[in-house]
Short mmCIF file of N, CA and C in Angstrom, two decimals:
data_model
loop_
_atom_site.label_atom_id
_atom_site.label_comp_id
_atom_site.label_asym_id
_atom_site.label_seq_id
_atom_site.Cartn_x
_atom_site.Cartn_y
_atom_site.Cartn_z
N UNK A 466 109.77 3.25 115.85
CA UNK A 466 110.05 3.67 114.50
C UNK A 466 111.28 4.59 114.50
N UNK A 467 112.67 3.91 113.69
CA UNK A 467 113.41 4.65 113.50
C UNK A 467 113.08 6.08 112.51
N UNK A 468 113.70 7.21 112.96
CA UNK A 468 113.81 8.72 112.11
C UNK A 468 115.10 8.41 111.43
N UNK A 469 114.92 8.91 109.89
CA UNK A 469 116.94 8.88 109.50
C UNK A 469 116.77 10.58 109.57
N UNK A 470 118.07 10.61 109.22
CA UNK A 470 119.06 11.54 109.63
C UNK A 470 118.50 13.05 108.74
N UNK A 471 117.79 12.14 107.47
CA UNK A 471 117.20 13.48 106.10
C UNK A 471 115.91 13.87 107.08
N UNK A 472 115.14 12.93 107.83
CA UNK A 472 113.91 13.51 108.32
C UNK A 472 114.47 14.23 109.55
N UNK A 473 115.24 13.64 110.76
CA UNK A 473 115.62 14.17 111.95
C UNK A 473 116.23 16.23 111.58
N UNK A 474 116.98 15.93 110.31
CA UNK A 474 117.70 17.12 109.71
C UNK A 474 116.02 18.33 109.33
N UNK A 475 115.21 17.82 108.68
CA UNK A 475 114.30 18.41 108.03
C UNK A 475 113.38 19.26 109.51
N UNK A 476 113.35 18.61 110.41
CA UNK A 476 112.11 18.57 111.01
C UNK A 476 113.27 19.80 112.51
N UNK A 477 114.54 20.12 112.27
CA UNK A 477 115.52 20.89 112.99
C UNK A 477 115.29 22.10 111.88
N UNK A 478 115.37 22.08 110.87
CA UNK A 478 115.09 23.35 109.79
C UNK A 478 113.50 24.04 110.45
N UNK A 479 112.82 23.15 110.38
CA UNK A 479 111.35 23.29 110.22
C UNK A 479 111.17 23.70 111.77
N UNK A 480 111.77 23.20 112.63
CA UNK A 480 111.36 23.94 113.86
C UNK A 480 112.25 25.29 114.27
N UNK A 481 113.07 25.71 113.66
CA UNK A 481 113.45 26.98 113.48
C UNK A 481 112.95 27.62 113.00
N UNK A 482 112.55 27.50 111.89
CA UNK A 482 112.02 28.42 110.87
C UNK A 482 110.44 28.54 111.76
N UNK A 483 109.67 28.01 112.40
CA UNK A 483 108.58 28.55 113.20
C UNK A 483 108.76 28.88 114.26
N UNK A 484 110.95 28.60 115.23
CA UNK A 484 110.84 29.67 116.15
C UNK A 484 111.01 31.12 115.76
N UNK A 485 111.51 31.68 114.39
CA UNK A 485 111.83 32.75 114.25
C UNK A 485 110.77 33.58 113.44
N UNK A 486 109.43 32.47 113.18
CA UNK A 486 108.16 33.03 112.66
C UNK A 486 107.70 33.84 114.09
N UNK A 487 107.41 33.01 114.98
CA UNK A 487 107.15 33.90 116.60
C UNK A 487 107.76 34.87 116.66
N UNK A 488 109.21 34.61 116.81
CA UNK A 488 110.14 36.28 117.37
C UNK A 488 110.04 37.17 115.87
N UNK A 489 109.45 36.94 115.11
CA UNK A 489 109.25 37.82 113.86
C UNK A 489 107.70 38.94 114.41
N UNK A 490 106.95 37.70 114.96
CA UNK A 490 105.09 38.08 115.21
C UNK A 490 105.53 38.50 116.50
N UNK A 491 106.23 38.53 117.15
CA UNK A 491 106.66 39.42 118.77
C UNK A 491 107.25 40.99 118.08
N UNK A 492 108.04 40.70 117.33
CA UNK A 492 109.30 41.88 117.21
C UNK A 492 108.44 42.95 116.03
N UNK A 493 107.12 42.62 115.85
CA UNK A 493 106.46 43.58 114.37
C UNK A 493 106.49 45.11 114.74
N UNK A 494 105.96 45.07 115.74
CA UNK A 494 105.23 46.35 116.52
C UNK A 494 106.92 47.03 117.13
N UNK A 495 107.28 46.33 117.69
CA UNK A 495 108.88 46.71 117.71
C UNK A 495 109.75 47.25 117.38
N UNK A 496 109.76 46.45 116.10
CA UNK A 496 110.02 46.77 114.83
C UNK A 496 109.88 48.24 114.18
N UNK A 497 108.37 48.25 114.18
CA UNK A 497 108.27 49.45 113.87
C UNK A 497 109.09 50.66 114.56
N UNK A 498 108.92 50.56 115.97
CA UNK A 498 109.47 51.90 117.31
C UNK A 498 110.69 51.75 116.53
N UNK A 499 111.75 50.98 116.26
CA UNK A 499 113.09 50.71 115.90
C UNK A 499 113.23 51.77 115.00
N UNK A 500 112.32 51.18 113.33
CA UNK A 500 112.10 52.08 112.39
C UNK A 500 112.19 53.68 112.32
N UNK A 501 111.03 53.94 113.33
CA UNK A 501 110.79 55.30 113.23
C UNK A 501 112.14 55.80 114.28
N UNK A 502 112.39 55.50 115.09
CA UNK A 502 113.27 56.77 115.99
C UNK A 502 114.63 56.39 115.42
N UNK A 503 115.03 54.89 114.46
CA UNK A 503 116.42 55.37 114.05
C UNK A 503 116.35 56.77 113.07
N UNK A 504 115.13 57.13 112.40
CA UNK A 504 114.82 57.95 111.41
C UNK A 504 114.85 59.09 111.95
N UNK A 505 114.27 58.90 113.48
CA UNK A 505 114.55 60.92 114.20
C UNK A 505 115.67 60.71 114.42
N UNK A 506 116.83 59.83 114.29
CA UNK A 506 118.00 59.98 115.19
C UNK A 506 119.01 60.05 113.66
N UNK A 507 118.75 60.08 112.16
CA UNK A 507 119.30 60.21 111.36
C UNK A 507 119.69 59.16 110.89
N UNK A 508 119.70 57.81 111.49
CA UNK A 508 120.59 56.39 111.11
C UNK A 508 120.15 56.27 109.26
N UNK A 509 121.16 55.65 109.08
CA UNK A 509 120.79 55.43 107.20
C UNK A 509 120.29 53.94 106.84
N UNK A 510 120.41 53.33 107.96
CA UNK A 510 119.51 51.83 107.78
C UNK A 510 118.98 51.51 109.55
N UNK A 511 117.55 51.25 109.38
CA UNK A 511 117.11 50.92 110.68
C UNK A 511 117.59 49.75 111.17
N UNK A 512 117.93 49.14 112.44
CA UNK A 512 118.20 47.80 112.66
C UNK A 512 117.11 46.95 113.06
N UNK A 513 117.77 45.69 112.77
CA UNK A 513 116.44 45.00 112.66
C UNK A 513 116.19 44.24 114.26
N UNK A 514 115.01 44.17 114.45
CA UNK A 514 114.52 43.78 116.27
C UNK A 514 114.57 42.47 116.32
N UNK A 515 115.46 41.86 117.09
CA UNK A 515 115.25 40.52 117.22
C UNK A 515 114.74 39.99 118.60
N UNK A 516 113.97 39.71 118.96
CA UNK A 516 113.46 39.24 120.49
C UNK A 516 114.05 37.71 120.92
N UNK A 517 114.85 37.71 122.24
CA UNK A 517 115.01 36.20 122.34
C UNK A 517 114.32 36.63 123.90
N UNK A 518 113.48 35.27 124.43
CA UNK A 518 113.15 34.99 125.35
C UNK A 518 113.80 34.85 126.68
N UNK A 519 114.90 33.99 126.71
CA UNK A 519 116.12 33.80 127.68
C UNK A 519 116.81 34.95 127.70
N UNK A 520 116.65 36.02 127.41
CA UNK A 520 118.01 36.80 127.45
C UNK A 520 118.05 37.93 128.94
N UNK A 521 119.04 38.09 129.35
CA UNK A 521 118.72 38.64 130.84
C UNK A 521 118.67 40.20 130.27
N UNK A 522 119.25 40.81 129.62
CA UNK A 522 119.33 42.37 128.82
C UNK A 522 119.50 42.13 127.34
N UNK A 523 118.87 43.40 126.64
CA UNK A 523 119.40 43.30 125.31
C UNK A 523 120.56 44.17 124.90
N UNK A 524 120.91 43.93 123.74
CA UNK A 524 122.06 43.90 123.26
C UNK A 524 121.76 45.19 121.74
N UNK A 525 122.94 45.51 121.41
CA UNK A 525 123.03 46.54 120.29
C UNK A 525 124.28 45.94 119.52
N UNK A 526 123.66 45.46 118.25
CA UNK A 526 125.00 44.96 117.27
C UNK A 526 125.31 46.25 115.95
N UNK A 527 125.93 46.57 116.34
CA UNK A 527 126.08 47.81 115.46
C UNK A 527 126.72 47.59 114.27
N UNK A 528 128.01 46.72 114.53
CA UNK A 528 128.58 46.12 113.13
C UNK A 528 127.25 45.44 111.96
N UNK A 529 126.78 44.23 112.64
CA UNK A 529 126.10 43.48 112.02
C UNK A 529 123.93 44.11 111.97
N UNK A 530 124.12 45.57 112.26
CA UNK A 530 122.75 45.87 112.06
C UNK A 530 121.55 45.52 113.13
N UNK A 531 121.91 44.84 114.32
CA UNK A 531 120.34 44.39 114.64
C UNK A 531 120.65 44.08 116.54
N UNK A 532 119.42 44.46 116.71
CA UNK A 532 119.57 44.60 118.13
C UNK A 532 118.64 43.75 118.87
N UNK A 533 119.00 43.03 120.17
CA UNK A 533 118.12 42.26 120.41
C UNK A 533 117.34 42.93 122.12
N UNK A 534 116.09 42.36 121.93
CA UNK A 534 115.89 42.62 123.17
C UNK A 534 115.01 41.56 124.11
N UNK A 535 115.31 41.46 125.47
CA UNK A 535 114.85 40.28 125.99
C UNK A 535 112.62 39.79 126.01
N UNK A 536 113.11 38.57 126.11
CA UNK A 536 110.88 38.87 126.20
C UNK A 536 110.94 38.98 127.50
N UNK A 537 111.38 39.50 128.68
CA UNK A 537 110.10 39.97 129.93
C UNK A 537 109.63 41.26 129.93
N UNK A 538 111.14 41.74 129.06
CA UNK A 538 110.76 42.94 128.47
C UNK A 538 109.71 43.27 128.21
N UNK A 539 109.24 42.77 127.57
CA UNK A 539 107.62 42.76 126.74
C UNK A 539 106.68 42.56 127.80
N UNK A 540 106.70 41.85 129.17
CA UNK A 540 105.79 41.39 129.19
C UNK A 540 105.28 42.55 130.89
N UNK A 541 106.24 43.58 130.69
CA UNK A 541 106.44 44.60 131.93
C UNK A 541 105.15 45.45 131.44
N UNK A 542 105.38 46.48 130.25
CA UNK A 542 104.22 47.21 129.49
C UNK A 542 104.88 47.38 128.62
N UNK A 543 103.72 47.92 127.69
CA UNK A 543 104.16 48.75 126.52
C UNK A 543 104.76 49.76 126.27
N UNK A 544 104.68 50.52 127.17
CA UNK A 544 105.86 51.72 127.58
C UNK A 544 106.86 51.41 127.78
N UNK A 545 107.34 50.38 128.66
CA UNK A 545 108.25 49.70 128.84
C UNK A 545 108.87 49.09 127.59
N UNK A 546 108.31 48.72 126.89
CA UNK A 546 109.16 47.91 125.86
C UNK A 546 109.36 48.99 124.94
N UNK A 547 108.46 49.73 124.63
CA UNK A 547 108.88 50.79 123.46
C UNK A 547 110.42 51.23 124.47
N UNK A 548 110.35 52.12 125.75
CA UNK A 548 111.63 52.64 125.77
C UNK A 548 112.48 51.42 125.63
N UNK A 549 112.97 50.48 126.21
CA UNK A 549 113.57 49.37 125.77
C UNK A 549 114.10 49.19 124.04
N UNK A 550 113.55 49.07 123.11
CA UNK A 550 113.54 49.48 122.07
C UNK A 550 114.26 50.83 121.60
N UNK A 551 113.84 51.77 122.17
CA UNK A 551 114.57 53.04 121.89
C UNK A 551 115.73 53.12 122.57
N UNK A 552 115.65 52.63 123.90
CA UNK A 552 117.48 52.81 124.02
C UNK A 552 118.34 52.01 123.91
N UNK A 553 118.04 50.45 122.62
CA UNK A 553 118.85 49.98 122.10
C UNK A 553 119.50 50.23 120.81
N UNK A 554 118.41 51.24 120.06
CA UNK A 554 118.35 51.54 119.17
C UNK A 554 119.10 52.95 119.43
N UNK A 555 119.15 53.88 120.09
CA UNK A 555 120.03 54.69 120.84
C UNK A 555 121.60 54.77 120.63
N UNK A 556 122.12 53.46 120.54
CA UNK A 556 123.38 53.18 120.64
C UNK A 556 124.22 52.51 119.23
N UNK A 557 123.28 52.91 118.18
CA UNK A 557 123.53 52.94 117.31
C UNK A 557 124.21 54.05 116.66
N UNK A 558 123.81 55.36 117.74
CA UNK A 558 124.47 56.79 117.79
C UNK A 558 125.68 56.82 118.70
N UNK A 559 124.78 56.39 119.92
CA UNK A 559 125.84 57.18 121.39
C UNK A 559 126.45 55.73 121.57
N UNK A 560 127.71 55.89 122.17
CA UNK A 560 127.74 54.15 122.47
C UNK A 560 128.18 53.95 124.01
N UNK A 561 128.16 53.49 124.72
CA UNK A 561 128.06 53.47 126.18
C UNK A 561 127.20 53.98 126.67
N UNK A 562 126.88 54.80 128.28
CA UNK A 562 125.78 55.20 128.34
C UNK A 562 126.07 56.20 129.05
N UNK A 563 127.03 56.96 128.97
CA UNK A 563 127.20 58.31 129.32
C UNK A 563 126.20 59.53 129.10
N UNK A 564 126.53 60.65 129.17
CA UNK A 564 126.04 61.81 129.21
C UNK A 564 125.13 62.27 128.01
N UNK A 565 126.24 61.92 126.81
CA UNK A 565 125.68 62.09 125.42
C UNK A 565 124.52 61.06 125.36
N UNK A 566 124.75 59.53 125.82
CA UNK A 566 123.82 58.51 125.71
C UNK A 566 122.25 58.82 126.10
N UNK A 567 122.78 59.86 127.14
CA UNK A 567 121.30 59.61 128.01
C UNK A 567 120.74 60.66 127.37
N UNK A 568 121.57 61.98 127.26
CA UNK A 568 120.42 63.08 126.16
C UNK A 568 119.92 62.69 125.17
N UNK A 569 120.77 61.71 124.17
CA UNK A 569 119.96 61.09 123.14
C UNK A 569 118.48 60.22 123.16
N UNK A 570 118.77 59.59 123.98
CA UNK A 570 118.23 58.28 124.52
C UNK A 570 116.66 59.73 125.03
N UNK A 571 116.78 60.57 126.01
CA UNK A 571 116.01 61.28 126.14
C UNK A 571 114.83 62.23 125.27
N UNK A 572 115.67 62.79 124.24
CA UNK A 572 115.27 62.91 123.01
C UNK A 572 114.44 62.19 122.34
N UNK A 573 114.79 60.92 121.81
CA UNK A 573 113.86 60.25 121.29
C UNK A 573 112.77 59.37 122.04
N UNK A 574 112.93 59.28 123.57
CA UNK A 574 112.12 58.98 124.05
C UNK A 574 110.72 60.28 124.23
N UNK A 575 111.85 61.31 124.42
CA UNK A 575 110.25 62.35 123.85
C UNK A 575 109.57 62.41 122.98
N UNK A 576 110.30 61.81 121.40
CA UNK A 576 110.02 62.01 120.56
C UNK A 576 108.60 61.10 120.74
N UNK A 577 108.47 59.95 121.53
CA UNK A 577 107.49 59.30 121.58
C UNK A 577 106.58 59.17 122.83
N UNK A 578 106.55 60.72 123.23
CA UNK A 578 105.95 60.90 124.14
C UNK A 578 105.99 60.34 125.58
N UNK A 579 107.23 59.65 126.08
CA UNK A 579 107.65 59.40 126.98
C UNK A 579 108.89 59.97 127.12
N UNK A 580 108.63 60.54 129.23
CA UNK A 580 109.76 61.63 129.34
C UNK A 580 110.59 60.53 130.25
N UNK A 581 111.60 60.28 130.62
CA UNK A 581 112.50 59.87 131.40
C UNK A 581 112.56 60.03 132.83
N UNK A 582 112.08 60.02 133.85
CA UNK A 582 112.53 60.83 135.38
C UNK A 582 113.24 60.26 136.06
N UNK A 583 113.82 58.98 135.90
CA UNK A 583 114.80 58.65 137.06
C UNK A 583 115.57 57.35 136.23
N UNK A 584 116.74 57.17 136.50
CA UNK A 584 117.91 56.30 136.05
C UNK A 584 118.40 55.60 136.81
N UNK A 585 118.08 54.21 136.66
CA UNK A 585 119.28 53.18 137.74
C UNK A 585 120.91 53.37 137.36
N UNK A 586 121.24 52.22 136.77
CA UNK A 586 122.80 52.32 136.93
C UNK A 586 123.02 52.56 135.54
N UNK A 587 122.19 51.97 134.52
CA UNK A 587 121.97 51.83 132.84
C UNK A 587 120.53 52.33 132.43
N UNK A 588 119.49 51.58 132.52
CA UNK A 588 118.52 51.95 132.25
C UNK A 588 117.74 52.73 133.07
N UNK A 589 116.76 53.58 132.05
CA UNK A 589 115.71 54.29 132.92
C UNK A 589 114.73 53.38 133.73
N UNK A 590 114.20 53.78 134.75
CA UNK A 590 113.86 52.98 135.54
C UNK A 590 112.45 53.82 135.94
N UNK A 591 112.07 54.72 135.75
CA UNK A 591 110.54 55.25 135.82
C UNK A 591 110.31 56.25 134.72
N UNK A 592 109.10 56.33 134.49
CA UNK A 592 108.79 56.89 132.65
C UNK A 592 107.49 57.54 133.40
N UNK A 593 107.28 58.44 132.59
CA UNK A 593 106.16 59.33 132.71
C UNK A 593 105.69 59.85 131.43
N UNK A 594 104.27 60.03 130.52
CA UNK A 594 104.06 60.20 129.93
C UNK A 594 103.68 61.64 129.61
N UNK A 595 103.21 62.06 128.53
CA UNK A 595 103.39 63.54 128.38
C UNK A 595 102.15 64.16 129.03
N UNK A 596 100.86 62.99 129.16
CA UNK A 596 99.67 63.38 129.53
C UNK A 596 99.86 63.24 131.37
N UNK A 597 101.07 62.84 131.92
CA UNK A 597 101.10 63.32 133.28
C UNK A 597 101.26 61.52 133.88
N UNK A 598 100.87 60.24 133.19
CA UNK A 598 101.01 59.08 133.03
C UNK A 598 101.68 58.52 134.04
N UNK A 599 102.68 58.28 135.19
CA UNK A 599 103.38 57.80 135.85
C UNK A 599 103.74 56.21 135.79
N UNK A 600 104.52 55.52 135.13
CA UNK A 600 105.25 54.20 135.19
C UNK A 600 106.43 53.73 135.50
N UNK A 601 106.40 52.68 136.33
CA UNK A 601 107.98 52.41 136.60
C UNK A 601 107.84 51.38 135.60
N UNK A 602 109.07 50.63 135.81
CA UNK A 602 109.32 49.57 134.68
C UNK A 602 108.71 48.32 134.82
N UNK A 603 107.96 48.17 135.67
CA UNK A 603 106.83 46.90 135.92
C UNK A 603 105.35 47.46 135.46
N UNK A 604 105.48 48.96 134.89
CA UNK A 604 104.02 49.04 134.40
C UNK A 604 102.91 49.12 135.17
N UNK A 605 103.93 49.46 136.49
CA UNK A 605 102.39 49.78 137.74
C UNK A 605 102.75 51.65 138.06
N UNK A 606 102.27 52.00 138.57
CA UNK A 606 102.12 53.32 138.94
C UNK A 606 102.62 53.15 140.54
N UNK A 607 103.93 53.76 140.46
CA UNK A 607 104.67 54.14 141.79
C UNK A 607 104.01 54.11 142.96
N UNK A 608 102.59 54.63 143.14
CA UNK A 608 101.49 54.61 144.07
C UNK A 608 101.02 53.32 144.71
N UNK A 609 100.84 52.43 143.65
CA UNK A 609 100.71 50.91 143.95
C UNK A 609 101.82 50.45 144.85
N UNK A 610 102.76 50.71 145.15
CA UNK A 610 103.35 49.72 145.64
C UNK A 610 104.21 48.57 145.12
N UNK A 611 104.37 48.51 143.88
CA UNK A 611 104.82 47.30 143.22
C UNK A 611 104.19 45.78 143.59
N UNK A 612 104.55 45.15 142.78
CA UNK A 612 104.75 43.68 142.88
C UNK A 612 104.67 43.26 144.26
N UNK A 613 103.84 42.49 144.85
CA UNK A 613 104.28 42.03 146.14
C UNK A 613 105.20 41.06 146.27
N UNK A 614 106.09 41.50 147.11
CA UNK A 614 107.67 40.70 147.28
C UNK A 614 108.28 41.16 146.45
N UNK A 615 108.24 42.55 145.33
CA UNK A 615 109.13 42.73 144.87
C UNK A 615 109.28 44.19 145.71
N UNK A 616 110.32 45.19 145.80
CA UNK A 616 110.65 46.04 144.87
C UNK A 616 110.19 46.87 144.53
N UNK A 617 109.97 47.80 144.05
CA UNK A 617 109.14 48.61 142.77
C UNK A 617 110.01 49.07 141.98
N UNK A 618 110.86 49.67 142.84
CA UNK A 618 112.58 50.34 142.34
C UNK A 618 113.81 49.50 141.83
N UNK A 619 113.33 48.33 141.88
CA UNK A 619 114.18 47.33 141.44
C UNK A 619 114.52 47.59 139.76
N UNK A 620 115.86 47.67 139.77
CA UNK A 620 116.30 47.87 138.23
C UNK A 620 117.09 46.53 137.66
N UNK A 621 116.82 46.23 136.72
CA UNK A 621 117.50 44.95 136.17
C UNK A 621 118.63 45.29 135.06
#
């Protein structure tokens, strides 16, 4: 059975529009972290969270409002992705990731109860919570050992 070109066209709309229903139902909770710390950080419009799956790092579009961030991101912890979130949203202030970047970036990561303790080359790379919490960016506790065959200290 031939498809014409009005159904082949319809059914390319229609499968977009339910990939960006997902990265909508990924990016809610996200979303929100975005919301609130552009608001401690003064911004006059929050940007909006876009999650793509393939992406090796996320990105900060400052012209066009909206920042993306990758899904393994997500799939490290929740600590993990909130800071992720906050220091894309970060650079909506500071831009590179200098000195100013990282006090900011620090700041509002307190603001949400995660303190910062150690920095790879860009990102923070172990988080500690205010209740004493210990996480690296795989969401295991430094003690563990990491991932077997990975790493623990491995920064991406």
């Amino acid at each position: 059975m031939k498809t014409t070109a009005a159904k082949r066209a319809y059914m390319v709309t229609y499968n977009r529009r339910r990939q960006e229903e997902r990265r909508l139902e990924m990016a809610g909770p996200l979303q929100h972290v975005a919301d609130v710390t552009a608001g401690l950080l003064g911004l006059v419009r929050s940007p909006k969270v876009v999650i793509r799956p393939k992406l090796r790092h996320g990105t900060a579009y400052r012209v066009d409002g909206y920042l993306t961030l990758p899904g393994w991101a997500m799939q490290r912890s929740a600590m993990y992705a909130v800071a992720y979130a906050v220091h894309e949203t970060c650079h909506f202030v500071a831009h590179g990731h200098g000195s100013l970047f990282r006090k900011t970036e620090r700041e509002a990561l307190q603001a949400w109860g995660i303190i910062a303790v150690k920095y790879g080359a860009v990102y923070c790379t172990h988080f500690e919570t205010r209740f004493g919490h210990a996480l690296n960016q795989f969401g295991l506790r430094p003690e563990a050992g990491g991932i077997s065959g990975w790493n623990s200290t491995r920064t991406w």
